[in-house]
Amino acid sequence: MVDTQLDLDLAERFQQGDEVAFADVYRRYSPLVYAVAHRSLGDVEEAEDVLQQVFIAAWRGRDRYRPDQARLSTWLMGITRHKIVDAHAARGRQRRVQQEVITKPVLEFREDPVDVTQQLIIADELDRLEAVPRQVLRLAFFEDLTHTQIAERLGMPPGTVKSHIRRSLIRLRNRMEVMPDAYRP
Amino acid sequence: MHTDPEVLTLLSLGDETGSSAADLAHIEQCPVCAAELRRFREVVAVARTVTDGYTLETPRPQVWDAIRAELGLDPEFTSHLVPPPAAEPTTRPHLAAVPSSPRTPPSAVSSGFTDDDRQTASGSARRDRARASGRTFPRFLTLAIAAALALVVGVTGTLLAQRALQPADTVIASTPLAALPDWAGSSGTAELERDSDGRRWLVVTVSTSRSVDGFQQVWLMNTDVTAMLQVGLLSQPQQRFPLPAGVDVEAYPVVDVSDEPATDNGAHSGNSIVRGTLPT
């Protein structure tokens, strides 16, 4: 559950009703919420509508948020999932499913929406890493280099590479923790 | 003893050069470490499907406006968060002097707080605040009123201070204010105080090396200068500004005094005179 101190402070201030903190929370997480909604709904207006509903619900329901129990991002993603489900329902689920069965390949249709969410969460977190750990992780993820090869490439001690990998992966893992009960409307 | 997370994270990437035979043997018979490794492998599996094309889109600013309106948020605190200096390096030269966080991509933070996306980001932020402070007034009149109000607040504050002789006002934090290069020779101090009623005051003292062109505007900024709040106009060498309860000084610890021209539009001119950071 280790998050940056800054995120924790922000979450607590938000929970206590600090409007400036709420504006910061919006700025910090609205691209993620919007991206998840957009990918799921495939429509800009509906995604904007979900984004709006999510943050209105978050502000009005901030008393129910417990900073010591769930990350703010996790809680927001919980609300987001609820609102996306509502949006799918509202537009007439049956009709949509029929259309998708017709127009989309089966594999894509069966894709678990949570995976998309997790990809976006990871993308968001990768963006947020400092330049050096981000570069280390990119080499490890996408070029399949071992830690000693990365150390040579970047001219740093292997021990430093290892600790960057450990810290960054723990961060990503923590962000991806799914707590379905974190949000109860 | 469980396996070092460093070994587990390397293994999850498929890098076996960091683990010993003993490590592998332990993981094989330890459910805790095996579960940890599995979890890291899931993270790596998802991460490897994330391509560079996965940049997050920034929603249109109207969405934030709608949220703010629906919730009745105070525009003074939620509307005029200015874009970070990276977005406008040429117009905010001094702001760049404060280290900005590389963790926050400009694209993700530069919008969402404006009233009208037909304007530039900073332009509409300015207009937004103009609205908050009385859009029907000509700009100079608004500024004059603001200056007068600041004067009243300052005088009242001074009177209060003299009456109470400060036994109950405790200094929570203080910082010297250092001159920016263009204002070498200027100096100042900022003190955050709490009075007996629990109200907080920002006491700002500034001595400038030359006369300012317009007004001295006091700001509170966050440390990466992605957001700032107008505190008030400095109309005398020392002034006390009451801080609204909603202002979190720990989030906005940087005290900045800028020279704002009389034709100012409400945004930071980029011409900072002195600056300091309150310890939090």
Coordinates of C-alpha atoms in Angstrom, one line a residue:
Chain A
M1 CA 0.0 0.0 0.0
V2 CA 3.0 2.3 -0.3
D3 CA 2.1 5.3 -2.4
T4 CA 4.0 8.6 -2.7
Q5 CA 3.5 10.9 0.3
L6 CA 2.2 13.6 -2.1
D7 CA -0.6 11.3 -3.3
L8 CA -1.5 10.4 0.3
D9 CA -1.7 14.1 1.3
L10 CA -3.8 14.9 -1.7
A11 CA -6.2 12.0 -0.9
E12 CA -6.6 13.1 2.7
R13 CA -7.2 16.7 1.8
F14 CA -9.7 15.7 -0.8
Q15 CA -11.4 13.5 1.8
Q16 CA -11.6 16.5 4.2
G17 CA -13.3 18.6 1.6
D18 CA -10.5 20.8 0.4
E19 CA -11.7 22.2 -3.0
V20 CA -8.2 23.0 -4.1
A21 CA -7.2 19.4 -3.5
F22 CA -10.3 18.3 -5.4
A23 CA -9.2 20.4 -8.4
D24 CA -5.7 18.7 -8.1
V25 CA -7.3 15.3 -8.0
Y26 CA -9.3 16.1 -11.1
R27 CA -6.2 17.2 -12.9
R28 CA -4.3 14.2 -11.8
Y29 CA -6.8 11.5 -12.5
S30 CA -9.3 12.9 -15.1
P31 CA -7.2 11.8 -18.1
L32 CA -7.2 8.2 -16.8
V33 CA -10.9 8.2 -16.0
Y34 CA -11.7 9.7 -19.3
A35 CA -9.4 7.3 -21.2
V36 CA -11.0 4.3 -19.6
A37 CA -14.5 5.6 -20.3
H38 CA -13.6 6.5 -23.8
R39 CA -12.2 3.1 -24.6
S40 CA -15.1 1.3 -23.1
L41 CA -17.8 3.4 -24.6
G42 CA -16.2 4.4 -27.8
D43 CA -17.9 7.8 -27.8
V44 CA -16.5 11.1 -26.7
E45 CA -19.7 12.6 -25.4
E46 CA -20.6 9.6 -23.4
A47 CA -17.1 9.4 -22.0
E48 CA -17.3 13.0 -21.0
D49 CA -20.6 12.4 -19.4
V50 CA -19.1 9.5 -17.4
L51 CA -16.1 11.6 -16.4
Q52 CA -18.4 14.3 -15.1
Q53 CA -20.6 11.8 -13.2
V54 CA -17.5 10.1 -11.7
F55 CA -16.1 13.3 -10.2
I56 CA -19.5 14.6 -9.0
A57 CA -20.1 11.3 -7.3
A58 CA -16.5 11.3 -5.9
W59 CA -16.9 14.8 -4.4
R60 CA -20.4 14.1 -3.0
G61 CA -19.3 10.7 -1.7
R62 CA -15.9 11.8 -0.3
D63 CA -17.1 11.0 3.3
R64 CA -17.2 7.4 2.3
Y65 CA -13.6 7.3 1.1
R66 CA -11.1 6.0 3.5
P67 CA -7.6 7.1 2.6
D68 CA -6.1 4.4 4.9
Q69 CA -8.0 1.6 3.2
A70 CA -7.8 2.3 -0.5
R71 CA -5.8 4.3 -2.9
L72 CA -7.6 7.3 -4.3
S73 CA -7.0 6.1 -7.8
T74 CA -8.4 2.7 -6.9
W75 CA -11.5 4.2 -5.4
L76 CA -12.0 6.5 -8.4
M77 CA -11.6 3.6 -10.8
G78 CA -14.3 1.8 -8.8
I79 CA -16.7 4.6 -9.3
T80 CA -15.7 4.8 -13.0
R81 CA -16.5 1.1 -13.5
H82 CA -20.0 1.6 -11.9
K83 CA -20.7 4.7 -14.1
I84 CA -19.5 2.9 -17.3
V85 CA -21.8 0.0 -16.5
D86 CA -24.6 2.4 -16.0
A87 CA -23.8 4.1 -19.3
H88 CA -23.8 0.8 -21.2
A89 CA -27.2 0.0 -19.6
A90 CA -28.6 3.3 -20.4
R91 CA -27.8 3.1 -24.1
G92 CA -29.7 -0.1 -24.4
R93 CA -27.4 -3.0 -23.7
Q94 CA -29.1 -5.6 -25.8
R95 CA -29.0 -3.6 -29.0
R96 CA -25.4 -2.9 -28.5
V97 CA -24.3 -6.4 -27.8
Q98 CA -26.1 -7.6 -30.9
Q99 CA -24.3 -5.0 -33.0
E100 CA -21.0 -5.9 -31.5
V101 CA -21.5 -9.5 -32.1
I102 CA -22.1 -8.7 -35.7
T103 CA -19.4 -6.1 -36.3
K104 CA -16.5 -7.2 -34.0
P105 CA -14.3 -10.3 -34.1
V106 CA -15.1 -12.6 -31.3
L107 CA -11.7 -12.3 -29.6
E108 CA -12.1 -8.5 -29.3
F109 CA -15.6 -8.7 -28.1
R110 CA -14.6 -11.1 -25.3
E111 CA -11.8 -8.9 -24.1
D112 CA -12.0 -8.2 -20.4
P113 CA -12.6 -4.5 -19.9
V114 CA -10.5 -4.6 -16.7
D115 CA -7.5 -5.4 -18.8
V116 CA -7.9 -2.2 -20.8
T117 CA -8.3 -0.4 -17.5
Q118 CA -5.1 -2.0 -16.2
Q119 CA -3.2 -1.1 -19.4
L120 CA -4.3 2.5 -19.0
I121 CA -3.3 2.5 -15.3
I122 CA 0.1 1.2 -16.2
A123 CA 0.5 3.7 -19.0
D124 CA -0.4 6.4 -16.5
E125 CA 2.0 5.2 -13.9
L126 CA 4.9 4.7 -16.5
D127 CA 4.4 8.3 -17.5
R128 CA 4.8 9.3 -13.9
L129 CA 8.1 7.6 -13.3
E130 CA 11.2 9.6 -13.1
A131 CA 13.2 9.6 -16.4
V132 CA 15.9 7.1 -15.3
P133 CA 13.6 4.4 -13.8
R134 CA 11.3 4.8 -16.8
Q135 CA 14.1 4.2 -19.2
V136 CA 15.3 1.2 -17.2
L137 CA 11.8 -0.3 -17.2
R138 CA 11.3 0.4 -20.9
L139 CA 14.5 -1.5 -21.7
A140 CA 13.4 -4.4 -19.5
F141 CA 9.8 -4.5 -20.8
F142 CA 10.2 -3.9 -24.5
E143 CA 13.8 -4.8 -25.3
D144 CA 14.0 -7.9 -23.0
L145 CA 17.4 -6.9 -21.8
T146 CA 18.8 -8.4 -18.6
H147 CA 19.7 -6.1 -15.7
T148 CA 23.4 -6.4 -16.5
Q149 CA 22.7 -5.5 -20.2
I150 CA 20.7 -2.5 -19.1
A151 CA 23.4 -1.5 -16.7
E152 CA 25.9 -1.5 -19.6
R153 CA 23.6 0.3 -21.9
L154 CA 23.0 3.1 -19.4
G155 CA 26.4 3.1 -17.8
M156 CA 25.2 2.5 -14.2
P157 CA 25.9 -0.1 -11.6
P158 CA 23.8 -3.3 -11.9
G159 CA 22.7 -2.9 -8.3
T160 CA 21.1 0.5 -9.2
V161 CA 19.3 -1.1 -12.1
K162 CA 18.0 -3.9 -9.9
S163 CA 16.7 -1.4 -7.3
H164 CA 15.0 0.7 -10.0
I165 CA 13.3 -2.4 -11.3
R166 CA 12.2 -3.5 -7.8
R167 CA 10.9 -0.1 -6.8
S168 CA 9.1 0.6 -10.1
L169 CA 7.5 -2.9 -10.4
I170 CA 6.3 -2.6 -6.8
R171 CA 4.7 0.7 -7.6
L172 CA 3.0 -0.7 -10.7
R173 CA 1.8 -3.7 -8.8
N174 CA 0.4 -1.4 -6.0
R175 CA -1.5 0.7 -8.5
M176 CA -3.0 -2.3 -10.2
E177 CA -4.4 -3.7 -7.0
V178 CA -8.1 -4.2 -7.5
M179 CA -10.4 -3.6 -4.6
P180 CA -13.9 -4.1 -5.9
D181 CA -15.5 -3.1 -2.6
A182 CA -13.6 0.1 -2.4
Y183 CA -16.5 2.0 -3.7
R184 CA -20.0 1.4 -2.5
P185 CA -22.5 3.8 -4.1
Chain B
M1 CA 13.6 -16.3 4.9
H2 CA 11.7 -15.2 1.9
T3 CA 13.2 -14.3 -1.5
D4 CA 14.4 -10.8 -1.9
P5 CA 11.9 -8.7 -4.0
E6 CA 14.8 -7.7 -6.2
V7 CA 15.2 -11.3 -7.2
L8 CA 11.4 -11.8 -7.7
T9 CA 11.0 -8.7 -9.9
L10 CA 13.9 -9.7 -12.1
L11 CA 12.5 -13.2 -12.5
S12 CA 9.1 -11.8 -13.4
L13 CA 10.8 -10.0 -16.3
G14 CA 12.3 -13.3 -17.4
D15 CA 15.8 -12.2 -16.2
E16 CA 17.3 -15.2 -14.4
T17 CA 20.8 -13.8 -14.2
G18 CA 19.9 -12.2 -10.8
S19 CA 18.9 -15.3 -9.0
S20 CA 20.7 -18.3 -7.5
A21 CA 19.7 -22.0 -7.5
A22 CA 18.8 -21.6 -3.8
D23 CA 16.4 -18.7 -4.7
L24 CA 14.7 -20.9 -7.3
A25 CA 14.5 -23.8 -4.9
H26 CA 12.9 -21.6 -2.2
I27 CA 10.3 -20.1 -4.5
E28 CA 9.3 -23.5 -5.7
Q29 CA 8.4 -24.6 -2.2
C30 CA 7.2 -21.3 -0.7
P31 CA 3.6 -20.3 -1.5
V32 CA 4.1 -16.7 -0.4
C33 CA 7.1 -16.1 -2.7
A34 CA 5.4 -18.1 -5.5
A35 CA 2.3 -15.9 -5.2
E36 CA 4.5 -12.7 -5.2
L37 CA 6.2 -13.8 -8.3
R38 CA 2.9 -14.6 -10.0
R39 CA 1.6 -11.2 -9.2
F40 CA 4.7 -9.5 -10.6
R41 CA 4.4 -11.6 -13.7
E42 CA 0.8 -10.4 -14.2
V43 CA 2.0 -6.8 -13.9
V44 CA 4.8 -7.4 -16.4
A45 CA 2.4 -9.2 -18.8
V46 CA 0.0 -6.3 -18.8
A47 CA 2.8 -3.7 -19.0
R48 CA 4.3 -5.4 -22.1
T49 CA 1.0 -4.9 -23.9
V50 CA 1.2 -1.2 -23.3
T51 CA 2.6 0.6 -26.3
D52 CA 3.9 4.1 -26.6
G53 CA 0.6 4.8 -28.4
Y54 CA -1.2 4.5 -25.1
T55 CA -0.9 8.2 -24.2
L56 CA -3.9 9.4 -22.2
E57 CA -6.1 11.9 -23.8
T58 CA -6.9 15.1 -21.9
P59 CA -10.6 15.7 -21.6
R60 CA -12.1 19.0 -22.8
P61 CA -12.1 21.8 -20.3
Q62 CA -15.9 22.1 -20.4
V63 CA -16.2 18.9 -18.4
W64 CA -14.4 20.5 -15.4
D65 CA -16.5 23.6 -15.8
A66 CA -19.7 21.5 -15.7
I67 CA -18.5 19.7 -12.6
R68 CA -17.6 22.9 -10.8
A69 CA -20.9 24.4 -11.6
E70 CA -22.9 21.4 -10.6
L71 CA -21.1 21.2 -7.2
G72 CA -21.0 24.9 -6.6
L73 CA -17.3 25.0 -6.0
D74 CA -15.6 28.2 -5.2
P75 CA -14.1 29.4 -8.5
E76 CA -11.5 31.4 -6.6
F77 CA -9.9 28.1 -5.6
T78 CA -10.7 25.8 -8.4
S79 CA -10.8 27.8 -11.6
H80 CA -7.5 29.7 -12.1
L81 CA -4.9 27.0 -11.8
V82 CA -2.5 28.1 -14.4
P83 CA -0.6 25.9 -16.8
P84 CA 2.9 24.8 -15.7
P85 CA 5.8 26.9 -16.9
A86 CA 6.8 24.2 -19.4
A87 CA 3.7 25.1 -21.4
E88 CA 4.7 28.7 -21.7
P89 CA 8.4 29.0 -21.2
T90 CA 8.8 32.3 -22.9
T91 CA 6.2 34.2 -20.9
R92 CA 7.1 32.9 -17.5
P93 CA 10.8 33.0 -17.3
H94 CA 11.1 33.3 -13.6
L95 CA 8.6 30.5 -12.9
A96 CA 11.1 28.2 -14.5
A97 CA 13.5 29.0 -11.7
V98 CA 11.5 26.8 -9.4
P99 CA 12.2 23.1 -9.9
S100 CA 9.2 21.6 -11.6
S101 CA 8.3 18.0 -11.2
P102 CA 9.2 15.8 -14.2
R103 CA 6.6 13.3 -13.0
T104 CA 3.8 15.4 -14.3
P105 CA 3.6 15.6 -18.1
P106 CA 2.5 19.0 -19.3
S107 CA 0.0 17.6 -21.6
A108 CA -1.9 16.0 -18.7
V109 CA -2.0 19.1 -16.6
S110 CA -2.2 22.1 -18.9
S111 CA -5.9 22.1 -19.4
G112 CA -9.1 21.3 -17.7
F113 CA -9.4 24.5 -15.7
T114 CA -10.5 27.0 -18.3
D115 CA -13.8 28.6 -19.0
D116 CA -13.6 28.8 -22.7
D117 CA -11.5 26.6 -24.9
R118 CA -11.6 29.1 -27.7
Q119 CA -9.0 31.0 -25.7
T120 CA -5.5 29.9 -25.1
A121 CA -5.1 28.1 -21.8
S122 CA -3.6 31.0 -20.0
G123 CA -5.9 33.5 -21.6
S124 CA -9.0 31.8 -20.5
A125 CA -7.6 31.2 -17.0
R126 CA -7.1 34.9 -16.8
R127 CA -10.6 35.7 -18.1
D128 CA -12.0 33.2 -15.7
R129 CA -10.6 35.0 -12.7
A130 CA -11.6 38.3 -14.2
R131 CA -15.1 36.9 -14.0
A132 CA -14.7 35.9 -10.4
S133 CA -13.6 39.3 -9.4
G134 CA -16.3 41.2 -11.2
R135 CA -16.5 41.0 -14.9
T136 CA -18.6 44.1 -15.3
F137 CA -15.9 46.4 -14.0
P138 CA -13.2 47.8 -16.2
R139 CA -10.0 46.1 -15.3
F140 CA -8.3 49.1 -13.7
L141 CA -11.3 49.7 -11.5
T142 CA -11.3 46.1 -10.4
L143 CA -7.7 46.4 -9.5
A144 CA -8.2 49.7 -7.7
I145 CA -11.0 48.1 -5.6
A146 CA -8.8 45.1 -5.0
A147 CA -6.0 47.4 -3.8
A148 CA -8.4 49.3 -1.6
L149 CA -9.7 46.1 -0.1
A150 CA -6.2 44.9 0.4
L151 CA -5.4 48.1 2.2
V152 CA -8.5 47.8 4.4
V153 CA -7.5 44.2 5.2
G154 CA -3.9 45.3 5.9
V155 CA -5.0 48.2 8.2
T156 CA -7.4 46.0 10.0
G157 CA -4.8 43.3 10.3
T158 CA -2.3 45.9 11.7
L159 CA -4.9 47.2 14.1
L160 CA -5.8 43.7 15.3
A161 CA -2.1 43.0 15.7
Q162 CA -1.5 46.1 17.7
R163 CA -4.6 45.5 19.9
A164 CA -3.7 41.9 20.7
L165 CA 0.0 42.5 21.0
Q166 CA 0.3 39.1 19.5
P167 CA 0.4 36.9 22.6
A168 CA -1.9 34.4 21.0
D169 CA -0.7 34.6 17.5
T170 CA 1.7 31.8 17.0
V171 CA 4.1 31.6 14.1
I172 CA 3.5 28.3 12.4
A173 CA 6.2 28.7 9.7
S174 CA 8.3 31.4 8.3
T175 CA 10.7 31.9 5.4
P176 CA 13.0 34.6 4.1
L177 CA 12.0 35.7 0.6
A178 CA 15.0 35.9 -1.8
A179 CA 15.3 38.2 -4.7
L180 CA 15.0 36.9 -8.2
P181 CA 17.9 37.9 -10.6
D182 CA 16.1 40.9 -12.1
W183 CA 15.3 42.2 -8.6
A184 CA 18.7 41.7 -7.0
G185 CA 18.9 43.7 -3.7
S186 CA 15.3 43.1 -2.9
S187 CA 14.4 41.0 0.2
G188 CA 11.6 40.0 2.4
T189 CA 10.1 37.6 4.8
A190 CA 6.9 35.6 5.0
E191 CA 5.3 34.3 8.2
L192 CA 2.3 32.0 8.5
E193 CA 0.5 32.7 11.8
R194 CA -2.5 31.4 13.6
D195 CA -4.5 33.7 15.8
S196 CA -6.4 32.8 19.0
D197 CA -9.5 32.1 16.9
G198 CA -7.7 29.6 14.8
R199 CA -7.6 31.8 11.7
R200 CA -4.5 31.8 9.7
W201 CA -2.7 34.9 8.4
L202 CA 0.1 35.3 6.0
V203 CA 2.3 38.1 7.0
V204 CA 4.4 39.4 4.1
T205 CA 7.2 41.9 4.4
V206 CA 9.0 43.1 1.2
S207 CA 11.6 45.6 0.5
T208 CA 12.2 46.2 -3.2
S209 CA 15.5 47.4 -4.7
R210 CA 13.6 49.7 -7.1
S211 CA 10.0 50.9 -7.5
V212 CA 7.6 48.4 -9.1
D213 CA 5.9 49.1 -12.3
G214 CA 2.4 48.1 -11.2
F215 CA 1.2 46.3 -8.1
Q216 CA 2.9 43.8 -5.8
Q217 CA 0.8 40.7 -5.9
V218 CA 1.3 38.0 -3.3
W219 CA 0.8 34.4 -4.4
L220 CA 0.9 31.0 -2.9
M221 CA 2.2 28.3 -5.3
N222 CA 2.7 24.6 -5.2
T223 CA 6.3 23.5 -5.4
D224 CA 6.1 22.4 -9.1
V225 CA 4.4 25.7 -10.0
T226 CA 1.5 24.0 -11.7
A227 CA -1.0 25.8 -9.5
M228 CA -1.1 29.1 -7.7
L229 CA -3.5 31.1 -5.6
Q230 CA -3.8 34.9 -5.4
V231 CA -3.3 36.0 -1.8
G232 CA -3.7 39.7 -2.2
L233 CA -2.0 43.0 -3.2
L234 CA 0.8 44.3 -1.1
S235 CA 0.1 48.0 -0.6
Q236 CA 2.6 48.7 2.2
P237 CA 6.0 47.2 3.2
Q238 CA 4.4 44.8 5.6
Q239 CA 1.0 43.3 5.3
R240 CA -1.2 40.6 6.9
F241 CA -3.5 38.6 4.7
P242 CA -6.2 36.4 6.1
L243 CA -6.1 32.9 4.6
P244 CA -9.5 31.3 3.8
A245 CA -10.0 28.0 5.6
G246 CA -9.9 26.1 2.3
V247 CA -6.3 27.0 1.5
D248 CA -3.9 24.3 2.3
V249 CA -0.5 25.9 2.7
E250 CA 1.3 22.6 2.8
A251 CA 0.2 22.1 -0.7
Y252 CA 1.0 25.7 -1.7
P253 CA 4.1 26.4 0.3
V254 CA 5.8 28.8 -2.1
V255 CA 5.3 32.4 -1.3
D256 CA 5.9 34.6 -4.4
V257 CA 5.6 38.3 -4.8
S258 CA 5.3 39.5 -8.4
D259 CA 5.2 42.9 -10.1
E260 CA 1.9 43.0 -11.9
P261 CA 1.3 45.8 -14.4
A262 CA -1.7 48.0 -14.0
T263 CA -3.1 46.6 -17.2
D264 CA -2.9 43.2 -15.6
N265 CA -5.3 40.5 -16.6
G266 CA -5.2 38.5 -13.4
A267 CA -2.6 35.9 -14.3
H268 CA 0.9 35.8 -13.0
S269 CA 3.0 38.3 -15.0
G270 CA 6.1 36.1 -14.8
N271 CA 7.9 39.0 -13.2
S272 CA 8.6 37.7 -9.7
I273 CA 10.4 40.0 -7.3
V274 CA 11.1 37.7 -4.3
R275 CA 10.2 34.2 -3.5
G276 CA 10.6 31.7 -0.6
T277 CA 9.2 28.4 0.5
L278 CA 7.5 27.9 3.8
P279 CA 8.8 24.8 5.6
T280 CA 6.1 22.2 6.0

